[in-house]
mmCIF file of N, CA and C in Angstrom:
data_model
loop_
_atom_site.group_PDB
_atom_site.id
_atom_site.type_symbol
_atom_site.label_atom_id
_atom_site.label_comp_id
_atom_site.label_asym_id
_atom_site.label_seq_id
_atom_site.Cartn_x
_atom_site.Cartn_y
_atom_site.Cartn_z
ATOM 1 N N MET A 14 25.584 -29.260 -27.757
ATOM 2 C CA MET A 14 25.904 -27.960 -27.210
ATOM 3 C C MET A 14 27.461 -27.758 -27.229
ATOM 4 N N LYS A 15 28.165 -28.801 -26.903
ATOM 5 C CA LYS A 15 29.649 -28.723 -26.864
ATOM 6 C C LYS A 15 30.173 -28.454 -28.298
ATOM 7 N N MET A 16 29.604 -29.125 -29.312
ATOM 8 C CA MET A 16 30.057 -28.907 -30.662
ATOM 9 C C MET A 16 29.771 -27.436 -31.109
ATOM 10 N N GLU A 17 28.636 -26.921 -30.663
ATOM 11 C CA GLU A 17 28.332 -25.514 -31.000
ATOM 12 C C GLU A 17 29.362 -24.571 -30.385
ATOM 13 N N ARG A 18 29.753 -24.822 -29.182
ATOM 14 C CA ARG A 18 30.772 -23.980 -28.544
ATOM 15 C C ARG A 18 32.114 -24.055 -29.184
ATOM 16 N N ILE A 19 32.485 -25.256 -29.603
ATOM 17 C CA ILE A 19 33.719 -25.451 -30.355
ATOM 18 C C ILE A 19 33.683 -24.737 -31.649
ATOM 19 N N LEU A 20 32.585 -24.831 -32.406
ATOM 20 C CA LEU A 20 32.426 -24.208 -33.642
ATOM 21 C C LEU A 20 32.490 -22.674 -33.488
ATOM 22 N N LEU A 21 31.762 -22.189 -32.488
ATOM 23 C CA LEU A 21 31.769 -20.730 -32.230
ATOM 24 C C LEU A 21 33.167 -20.235 -31.887
ATOM 25 N N SER A 22 33.905 -21.034 -31.128
ATOM 26 C CA SER A 22 35.285 -20.633 -30.731
ATOM 27 C C SER A 22 36.147 -20.588 -31.998
ATOM 28 N N ILE A 23 36.050 -21.510 -32.890
ATOM 29 C CA ILE A 23 36.804 -21.455 -34.113
ATOM 30 C C ILE A 23 36.476 -20.260 -34.963
ATOM 31 N N ILE A 24 35.154 -20.043 -35.108
ATOM 32 C CA ILE A 24 34.734 -18.919 -35.970
ATOM 33 C C ILE A 24 35.209 -17.632 -35.395
ATOM 34 N N PHE A 25 34.991 -17.453 -34.056
ATOM 35 C CA PHE A 25 35.315 -16.162 -33.460
ATOM 36 C C PHE A 25 36.802 -15.945 -33.265
ATOM 37 N N ALA A 26 37.549 -17.028 -33.160
ATOM 38 C CA ALA A 26 39.009 -16.875 -33.167
ATOM 39 C C ALA A 26 39.463 -16.286 -34.527
ATOM 40 N N SER A 27 38.815 -16.743 -35.564
ATOM 41 C CA SER A 27 39.067 -16.190 -36.948
ATOM 42 C C SER A 27 38.625 -14.758 -37.054
ATOM 43 N N MET A 28 37.538 -14.475 -36.380
ATOM 44 C CA MET A 28 36.929 -13.163 -36.490
ATOM 45 C C MET A 28 37.689 -12.047 -35.749
ATOM 46 N N LEU A 29 38.695 -12.414 -35.010
ATOM 47 C CA LEU A 29 39.512 -11.449 -34.365
ATOM 48 C C LEU A 29 40.197 -10.499 -35.362
ATOM 49 N N ALA A 30 40.297 -10.963 -36.566
ATOM 50 C CA ALA A 30 40.881 -10.193 -37.645
ATOM 51 C C ALA A 30 39.905 -9.177 -38.243
ATOM 52 N N ILE A 31 38.646 -9.145 -37.766
ATOM 53 C CA ILE A 31 37.653 -8.273 -38.365
ATOM 54 C C ILE A 31 38.095 -6.812 -38.152
ATOM 55 N N THR A 32 37.941 -6.059 -39.222
ATOM 56 C CA THR A 32 38.357 -4.664 -39.130
ATOM 57 C C THR A 32 37.118 -3.715 -39.171
ATOM 58 N N GLY A 33 35.938 -4.282 -39.313
ATOM 59 C CA GLY A 33 34.709 -3.487 -39.339
ATOM 60 C C GLY A 33 34.449 -2.886 -40.677
ATOM 61 N N CYS A 34 33.453 -1.994 -40.692
ATOM 62 C CA CYS A 34 33.105 -1.331 -41.966
ATOM 63 C C CYS A 34 32.721 0.080 -41.667
ATOM 64 N N GLY A 35 32.454 0.803 -42.653
ATOM 65 C CA GLY A 35 32.172 2.243 -42.479
ATOM 66 C C GLY A 35 33.440 3.011 -42.312
ATOM 67 N N GLY A 36 33.676 3.503 -41.096
ATOM 68 C CA GLY A 36 34.893 4.194 -40.779
ATOM 69 C C GLY A 36 35.126 5.360 -41.711
ATOM 70 N N ASP A 37 36.363 5.524 -42.183
ATOM 71 C CA ASP A 37 36.720 6.625 -43.024
ATOM 72 C C ASP A 37 36.054 6.569 -44.385
ATOM 73 N N GLY A 38 35.762 5.380 -44.880
ATOM 74 C CA GLY A 38 35.178 5.217 -46.250
ATOM 75 C C GLY A 38 33.676 5.235 -46.216
ATOM 76 N N GLU A 39 33.059 5.451 -45.091
ATOM 77 C CA GLU A 39 31.595 5.400 -45.039
ATOM 78 C C GLU A 39 30.965 6.407 -45.925
ATOM 79 N N GLY A 40 30.054 5.963 -46.801
ATOM 80 C CA GLY A 40 29.348 6.891 -47.620
ATOM 81 C C GLY A 40 30.117 7.214 -48.902
ATOM 82 N N ASP A 41 31.232 6.609 -49.149
ATOM 83 C CA ASP A 41 32.051 6.947 -50.318
ATOM 84 C C ASP A 41 31.705 6.059 -51.510
ATOM 85 N N GLY A 42 30.721 5.209 -51.383
ATOM 86 C CA GLY A 42 30.279 4.347 -52.494
ATOM 87 C C GLY A 42 31.123 3.123 -52.649
ATOM 88 N N THR A 43 32.048 2.856 -51.752
ATOM 89 C CA THR A 43 32.840 1.633 -51.874
ATOM 90 C C THR A 43 31.903 0.421 -51.841
ATOM 91 N N GLY A 44 32.040 -0.409 -52.869
ATOM 92 C CA GLY A 44 31.206 -1.606 -52.917
ATOM 93 C C GLY A 44 29.881 -1.326 -53.580
ATOM 94 N N ALA A 45 29.565 -0.125 -53.870
ATOM 95 C CA ALA A 45 28.253 0.231 -54.419
ATOM 96 C C ALA A 45 28.001 -0.424 -55.779
ATOM 97 N N THR A 46 29.085 -0.595 -56.564
ATOM 98 C CA THR A 46 28.915 -1.192 -57.848
ATOM 99 C C THR A 46 28.727 -2.740 -57.744
ATOM 100 N N ASN A 47 29.133 -3.264 -56.617
ATOM 101 C CA ASN A 47 28.987 -4.688 -56.413
ATOM 102 C C ASN A 47 27.615 -5.135 -55.992
ATOM 103 N N GLY A 48 26.944 -4.313 -55.224
ATOM 104 C CA GLY A 48 25.658 -4.705 -54.592
ATOM 105 C C GLY A 48 25.978 -5.755 -53.548
ATOM 106 N N THR A 49 24.986 -6.365 -53.060
ATOM 107 C CA THR A 49 25.178 -7.437 -52.057
ATOM 108 C C THR A 49 25.145 -8.742 -52.787
ATOM 109 N N GLY A 50 26.119 -9.625 -52.619
ATOM 110 C CA GLY A 50 26.194 -10.873 -53.298
ATOM 111 C C GLY A 50 27.075 -10.863 -54.482
ATOM 112 N N ALA A 51 26.824 -11.757 -55.368
ATOM 113 C CA ALA A 51 27.731 -11.913 -56.566
ATOM 114 C C ALA A 51 27.459 -10.833 -57.580
ATOM 115 N N THR A 52 28.363 -10.686 -58.495
ATOM 116 C CA THR A 52 28.251 -9.699 -59.586
ATOM 117 C C THR A 52 26.927 -9.941 -60.306
ATOM 118 N N GLY A 53 26.236 -8.891 -60.633
ATOM 119 C CA GLY A 53 24.984 -9.033 -61.320
ATOM 120 C C GLY A 53 23.813 -9.306 -60.469
ATOM 121 N N GLY A 54 23.949 -9.257 -59.144
ATOM 122 C CA GLY A 54 22.908 -9.461 -58.259
ATOM 123 C C GLY A 54 22.501 -10.898 -57.984
ATOM 124 N N GLY A 55 23.185 -11.851 -58.562
ATOM 125 C CA GLY A 55 22.876 -13.276 -58.381
ATOM 126 C C GLY A 55 23.349 -13.738 -57.012
ATOM 127 N N ASP A 56 23.023 -14.969 -56.715
ATOM 128 C CA ASP A 56 23.482 -15.545 -55.464
ATOM 129 C C ASP A 56 25.004 -15.838 -55.508
ATOM 130 N N PRO A 57 25.741 -15.570 -54.463
ATOM 131 C CA PRO A 57 27.130 -15.840 -54.472
ATOM 132 C C PRO A 57 27.371 -17.332 -54.443
ATOM 133 N N SER A 58 28.404 -17.759 -55.171
ATOM 134 C CA SER A 58 28.699 -19.192 -55.220
ATOM 135 C C SER A 58 29.618 -19.643 -54.075
ATOM 136 N N ASN A 59 30.305 -18.663 -53.463
ATOM 137 C CA ASN A 59 31.166 -19.047 -52.341
ATOM 138 C C ASN A 59 31.273 -17.881 -51.348
ATOM 139 N N SER A 60 31.946 -18.056 -50.268
ATOM 140 C CA SER A 60 32.072 -17.038 -49.237
ATOM 141 C C SER A 60 32.752 -15.777 -49.778
ATOM 142 N N CYS A 61 33.742 -15.945 -50.666
ATOM 143 C CA CYS A 61 34.463 -14.776 -51.172
ATOM 144 C C CYS A 61 33.502 -13.890 -51.927
ATOM 145 N N GLU A 62 32.641 -14.466 -52.762
ATOM 146 C CA GLU A 62 31.709 -13.652 -53.531
ATOM 147 C C GLU A 62 30.743 -12.902 -52.567
ATOM 148 N N ALA A 63 30.289 -13.534 -51.542
ATOM 149 C CA ALA A 63 29.388 -12.929 -50.600
ATOM 150 C C ALA A 63 30.068 -11.746 -49.888
ATOM 151 N N PHE A 64 31.290 -11.952 -49.355
ATOM 152 C CA PHE A 64 32.005 -10.964 -48.581
ATOM 153 C C PHE A 64 32.481 -9.833 -49.518
ATOM 154 N N CYS A 65 32.875 -10.125 -50.717
ATOM 155 C CA CYS A 65 33.331 -9.088 -51.689
ATOM 156 C C CYS A 65 32.178 -8.283 -52.210
ATOM 157 N N GLY A 66 30.985 -8.807 -52.173
ATOM 158 C CA GLY A 66 29.799 -8.110 -52.624
ATOM 159 C C GLY A 66 29.206 -7.261 -51.496
ATOM 160 N N SER A 67 29.843 -7.327 -50.356
ATOM 161 C CA SER A 67 29.334 -6.546 -49.221
ATOM 162 C C SER A 67 29.871 -5.134 -49.237
ATOM 163 N N ARG A 68 29.251 -4.283 -48.367
ATOM 164 C CA ARG A 68 29.774 -2.946 -48.211
ATOM 165 C C ARG A 68 30.757 -2.839 -47.044
ATOM 166 N N CYS A 69 30.996 -4.012 -46.422
ATOM 167 C CA CYS A 69 31.871 -4.080 -45.218
ATOM 168 C C CYS A 69 33.151 -4.806 -45.478
ATOM 169 N N THR A 70 34.163 -4.396 -44.730
ATOM 170 C CA THR A 70 35.405 -5.195 -44.621
ATOM 171 C C THR A 70 35.105 -6.239 -43.541
ATOM 172 N N PHE A 71 35.344 -7.485 -43.879
ATOM 173 C CA PHE A 71 35.016 -8.533 -42.948
ATOM 174 C C PHE A 71 36.068 -9.643 -43.004
ATOM 175 N N MET A 72 36.614 -9.999 -41.846
ATOM 176 C CA MET A 72 37.646 -11.034 -41.724
ATOM 177 C C MET A 72 38.691 -10.973 -42.798
ATOM 178 N N ASP A 73 39.376 -9.846 -42.914
ATOM 179 C CA ASP A 73 40.456 -9.633 -43.861
ATOM 180 C C ASP A 73 39.996 -9.554 -45.299
ATOM 181 N N VAL A 74 38.710 -9.508 -45.589
ATOM 182 C CA VAL A 74 38.212 -9.355 -46.953
ATOM 183 C C VAL A 74 37.722 -7.927 -47.089
ATOM 184 N N ASP A 75 38.415 -7.127 -47.887
ATOM 185 C CA ASP A 75 38.098 -5.743 -48.104
ATOM 186 C C ASP A 75 37.462 -5.646 -49.516
ATOM 187 N N PRO A 76 36.132 -5.359 -49.605
ATOM 188 C CA PRO A 76 35.540 -5.343 -50.913
ATOM 189 C C PRO A 76 36.122 -4.342 -51.896
ATOM 190 N N GLY A 77 36.590 -3.221 -51.387
ATOM 191 C CA GLY A 77 37.216 -2.227 -52.295
ATOM 192 C C GLY A 77 36.305 -1.833 -53.440
ATOM 193 N N ASP A 78 36.940 -1.385 -54.516
ATOM 194 C CA ASP A 78 36.210 -0.934 -55.684
ATOM 195 C C ASP A 78 36.100 -2.000 -56.797
ATOM 196 N N ASN A 79 36.885 -3.056 -56.676
ATOM 197 C CA ASN A 79 36.970 -3.984 -57.764
ATOM 198 C C ASN A 79 36.574 -5.392 -57.224
ATOM 199 N N PHE A 80 35.328 -5.810 -57.609
ATOM 200 C CA PHE A 80 34.801 -7.107 -57.139
ATOM 201 C C PHE A 80 35.720 -8.259 -57.542
ATOM 202 N N ASP A 81 36.144 -8.311 -58.774
ATOM 203 C CA ASP A 81 36.994 -9.457 -59.255
ATOM 204 C C ASP A 81 38.323 -9.526 -58.538
ATOM 205 N N ALA A 82 38.953 -8.354 -58.310
ATOM 206 C CA ALA A 82 40.182 -8.308 -57.565
ATOM 207 C C ALA A 82 39.984 -8.818 -56.156
ATOM 208 N N CYS A 83 38.894 -8.393 -55.561
ATOM 209 C CA CYS A 83 38.590 -8.795 -54.190
ATOM 210 C C CYS A 83 38.436 -10.327 -54.140
ATOM 211 N N VAL A 84 37.674 -10.893 -55.051
ATOM 212 C CA VAL A 84 37.424 -12.348 -55.058
ATOM 213 C C VAL A 84 38.762 -13.069 -55.259
ATOM 214 N N ASN A 85 39.628 -12.585 -56.144
ATOM 215 C CA ASN A 85 40.900 -13.219 -56.368
ATOM 216 C C ASN A 85 41.743 -13.169 -55.097
ATOM 217 N N GLN A 86 41.760 -12.066 -54.404
ATOM 218 C CA GLN A 86 42.558 -11.932 -53.180
ATOM 219 C C GLN A 86 41.952 -12.817 -52.071
ATOM 220 N N CYS A 87 40.645 -12.767 -51.962
ATOM 221 C CA CYS A 87 39.936 -13.536 -50.954
ATOM 222 C C CYS A 87 40.176 -15.069 -51.105
ATOM 223 N N SER A 88 40.235 -15.532 -52.370
ATOM 224 C CA SER A 88 40.370 -16.930 -52.587
ATOM 225 C C SER A 88 41.714 -17.446 -52.080
ATOM 226 N N THR A 89 42.651 -16.598 -51.676
ATOM 227 C CA THR A 89 43.891 -17.071 -51.072
ATOM 228 C C THR A 89 43.718 -17.334 -49.609
ATOM 229 N N ILE A 90 42.589 -16.914 -49.035
ATOM 230 C CA ILE A 90 42.339 -17.218 -47.593
ATOM 231 C C ILE A 90 41.953 -18.634 -47.505
ATOM 232 N N PRO A 91 42.636 -19.481 -46.725
ATOM 233 C CA PRO A 91 42.274 -20.884 -46.640
ATOM 234 C C PRO A 91 40.800 -21.109 -46.293
ATOM 235 N N GLY A 92 40.140 -21.882 -47.179
ATOM 236 C CA GLY A 92 38.740 -22.326 -46.955
ATOM 237 C C GLY A 92 37.700 -21.378 -47.459
ATOM 238 N N PHE A 93 38.028 -20.128 -47.857
ATOM 239 C CA PHE A 93 36.979 -19.188 -48.270
ATOM 240 C C PHE A 93 36.489 -19.423 -49.726
ATOM 241 N N ASP A 94 37.290 -20.149 -50.536
ATOM 242 C CA ASP A 94 36.856 -20.519 -51.865
ATOM 243 C C ASP A 94 36.089 -21.821 -51.708
ATOM 244 N N ASP A 95 34.926 -21.710 -51.142
ATOM 245 C CA ASP A 95 34.107 -22.873 -50.702
ATOM 246 C C ASP A 95 32.819 -22.941 -51.449
ATOM 247 N N GLN A 96 31.926 -23.709 -50.901
ATOM 248 C CA GLN A 96 30.539 -23.831 -51.443
ATOM 249 C C GLN A 96 29.532 -23.261 -50.528
ATOM 250 N N CYS A 97 29.865 -22.213 -49.784
ATOM 251 C CA CYS A 97 29.069 -21.677 -48.681
ATOM 252 C C CYS A 97 28.557 -20.263 -49.005
ATOM 253 N N GLY A 98 28.304 -19.986 -50.254
ATOM 254 C CA GLY A 98 27.918 -18.633 -50.639
ATOM 255 C C GLY A 98 26.608 -18.188 -50.031
ATOM 256 N N SER A 99 25.588 -19.013 -49.970
ATOM 257 C CA SER A 99 24.328 -18.597 -49.428
ATOM 258 C C SER A 99 24.416 -18.439 -47.886
ATOM 259 N N GLU A 100 25.210 -19.273 -47.226
ATOM 260 C CA GLU A 100 25.425 -19.124 -45.812
ATOM 261 C C GLU A 100 26.133 -17.832 -45.478
ATOM 262 N N ALA A 101 27.246 -17.570 -46.264
ATOM 263 C CA ALA A 101 27.993 -16.322 -46.073
ATOM 264 C C ALA A 101 27.182 -15.124 -46.408
ATOM 265 N N GLN A 102 26.310 -15.233 -47.458
ATOM 266 C CA GLN A 102 25.420 -14.091 -47.757
ATOM 267 C C GLN A 102 24.465 -13.753 -46.602
ATOM 268 N N ALA A 103 23.986 -14.802 -45.916
ATOM 269 C CA ALA A 103 23.157 -14.602 -44.738
ATOM 270 C C ALA A 103 23.873 -13.818 -43.661
ATOM 271 N N VAL A 104 25.171 -14.160 -43.462
ATOM 272 C CA VAL A 104 25.982 -13.415 -42.491
ATOM 273 C C VAL A 104 26.105 -11.960 -42.919
ATOM 274 N N VAL A 105 26.451 -11.772 -44.175
ATOM 275 C CA VAL A 105 26.606 -10.387 -44.737
ATOM 276 C C VAL A 105 25.369 -9.577 -44.543
ATOM 277 N N SER A 106 24.212 -10.202 -44.913
ATOM 278 C CA SER A 106 22.913 -9.496 -44.809
ATOM 279 C C SER A 106 22.633 -9.117 -43.384
ATOM 280 N N CYS A 107 22.920 -9.987 -42.432
ATOM 281 C CA CYS A 107 22.727 -9.714 -41.020
ATOM 282 C C CYS A 107 23.610 -8.575 -40.565
ATOM 283 N N LEU A 108 24.922 -8.641 -40.924
ATOM 284 C CA LEU A 108 25.845 -7.612 -40.515
ATOM 285 C C LEU A 108 25.464 -6.256 -41.108
ATOM 286 N N GLU A 109 25.116 -6.235 -42.358
ATOM 287 C CA GLU A 109 24.719 -4.948 -43.016
ATOM 288 C C GLU A 109 23.427 -4.421 -42.373
ATOM 289 N N ALA A 110 22.499 -5.288 -42.028
ATOM 290 C CA ALA A 110 21.274 -4.845 -41.339
ATOM 291 C C ALA A 110 21.535 -4.248 -39.998
ATOM 292 N N ASN A 111 22.666 -4.594 -39.410
ATOM 293 C CA ASN A 111 23.034 -4.041 -38.106
ATOM 294 C C ASN A 111 24.206 -3.023 -38.238
ATOM 295 N N ASP A 112 24.311 -2.405 -39.373
ATOM 296 C CA ASP A 112 25.321 -1.430 -39.671
ATOM 297 C C ASP A 112 26.758 -1.876 -39.422
ATOM 298 N N CYS A 113 27.007 -3.127 -39.827
ATOM 299 C CA CYS A 113 28.364 -3.723 -39.786
ATOM 300 C C CYS A 113 28.999 -3.549 -38.429
ATOM 301 N N PRO A 114 28.438 -4.188 -37.390
ATOM 302 C CA PRO A 114 28.980 -4.047 -36.053
ATOM 303 C C PRO A 114 30.362 -4.610 -35.913
ATOM 304 N N GLU A 115 31.192 -3.951 -35.083
ATOM 305 C CA GLU A 115 32.538 -4.489 -34.836
ATOM 306 C C GLU A 115 32.532 -5.313 -33.557
ATOM 307 N N GLU A 116 31.556 -5.084 -32.708
ATOM 308 C CA GLU A 116 31.444 -5.797 -31.413
ATOM 309 C C GLU A 116 30.052 -6.435 -31.356
ATOM 310 N N ASN A 117 29.961 -7.443 -30.521
ATOM 311 C CA ASN A 117 28.703 -8.137 -30.249
ATOM 312 C C ASN A 117 28.150 -8.843 -31.489
ATOM 313 N N VAL A 118 28.980 -9.141 -32.431
ATOM 314 C CA VAL A 118 28.578 -9.767 -33.641
ATOM 315 C C VAL A 118 27.924 -11.175 -33.358
ATOM 316 N N GLU A 119 28.557 -11.906 -32.415
ATOM 317 C CA GLU A 119 28.095 -13.215 -32.102
ATOM 318 C C GLU A 119 26.673 -13.220 -31.544
ATOM 319 N N ASN A 120 26.263 -12.150 -30.914
ATOM 320 C CA ASN A 120 24.884 -12.118 -30.388
ATOM 321 C C ASN A 120 23.900 -11.586 -31.444
ATOM 322 N N LEU A 121 24.315 -10.708 -32.261
ATOM 323 C CA LEU A 121 23.433 -10.135 -33.311
ATOM 324 C C LEU A 121 23.166 -11.045 -34.402
ATOM 325 N N CYS A 122 24.113 -11.853 -34.833
ATOM 326 C CA CYS A 122 23.995 -12.708 -35.996
ATOM 327 C C CYS A 122 24.356 -14.161 -35.705
ATOM 328 N N ARG A 123 24.047 -14.578 -34.527
ATOM 329 C CA ARG A 123 24.428 -15.946 -34.026
ATOM 330 C C ARG A 123 24.006 -17.039 -34.946
ATOM 331 N N SER A 124 22.743 -17.145 -35.311
ATOM 332 C CA SER A 124 22.323 -18.260 -36.109
ATOM 333 C C SER A 124 22.960 -18.245 -37.520
ATOM 334 N N GLU A 125 23.083 -17.061 -38.108
ATOM 335 C CA GLU A 125 23.722 -16.974 -39.384
ATOM 336 C C GLU A 125 25.190 -17.371 -39.383
ATOM 337 N N ILE A 126 25.878 -16.951 -38.332
ATOM 338 C CA ILE A 126 27.276 -17.283 -38.222
ATOM 339 C C ILE A 126 27.433 -18.787 -37.955
ATOM 340 N N LEU A 127 26.573 -19.358 -37.125
ATOM 341 C CA LEU A 127 26.650 -20.814 -36.909
ATOM 342 C C LEU A 127 26.397 -21.582 -38.209
ATOM 343 N N ASP A 128 25.395 -21.165 -38.995
ATOM 344 C CA ASP A 128 25.125 -21.830 -40.245
ATOM 345 C C ASP A 128 26.303 -21.759 -41.187
ATOM 346 N N TRP A 129 26.859 -20.569 -41.322
ATOM 347 C CA TRP A 129 28.034 -20.343 -42.185
ATOM 348 C C TRP A 129 29.240 -21.155 -41.669
ATOM 349 N N GLY A 130 29.443 -21.094 -40.371
ATOM 350 C CA GLY A 130 30.535 -21.856 -39.761
ATOM 351 C C GLY A 130 30.374 -23.332 -39.916
ATOM 352 N N GLY A 131 29.135 -23.809 -39.877
ATOM 353 C CA GLY A 131 28.919 -25.236 -40.041
ATOM 354 C C GLY A 131 29.267 -25.668 -41.508
ATOM 355 N N CYS A 132 28.940 -24.834 -42.431
ATOM 356 C CA CYS A 132 29.283 -25.060 -43.828
ATOM 357 C C CYS A 132 30.755 -24.896 -44.060
ATOM 358 N N PHE A 133 31.323 -23.827 -43.545
ATOM 359 C CA PHE A 133 32.700 -23.464 -43.694
ATOM 360 C C PHE A 133 33.603 -24.546 -43.115
ATOM 361 N N ALA A 134 33.198 -25.151 -42.047
ATOM 362 C CA ALA A 134 34.012 -26.159 -41.385
ATOM 363 C C ALA A 134 34.045 -27.520 -42.068
ATOM 364 N N LEU A 135 33.124 -27.738 -43.047
ATOM 365 C CA LEU A 135 33.043 -28.988 -43.739
ATOM 366 C C LEU A 135 34.168 -29.190 -44.655
#
């Protein structure tokens, strides 16, 4: 239980940078060419591909209109060029299913975030 709390603290300290999704660009098609996940609809190989394939801005990763540019920018974030694509994709899927919440994320997507955080922390 103590390890889970430490892990959650690390993850959510990082998530303070979350800027949410929707907002002014809601419905403008941003990210629509990407789909969810990696280019071509395949499984993302790392966290950057999962977050860049999202329709949400998440933890300083803004999908924008260009998937490749997003992945290149994201890979500069320490640790995001990882082997946690499927875990990150589960987080993205949960967030999108909940309309990309800006608050209460830890309660809505707790198990997904813990799984991703466990992989991310390795």
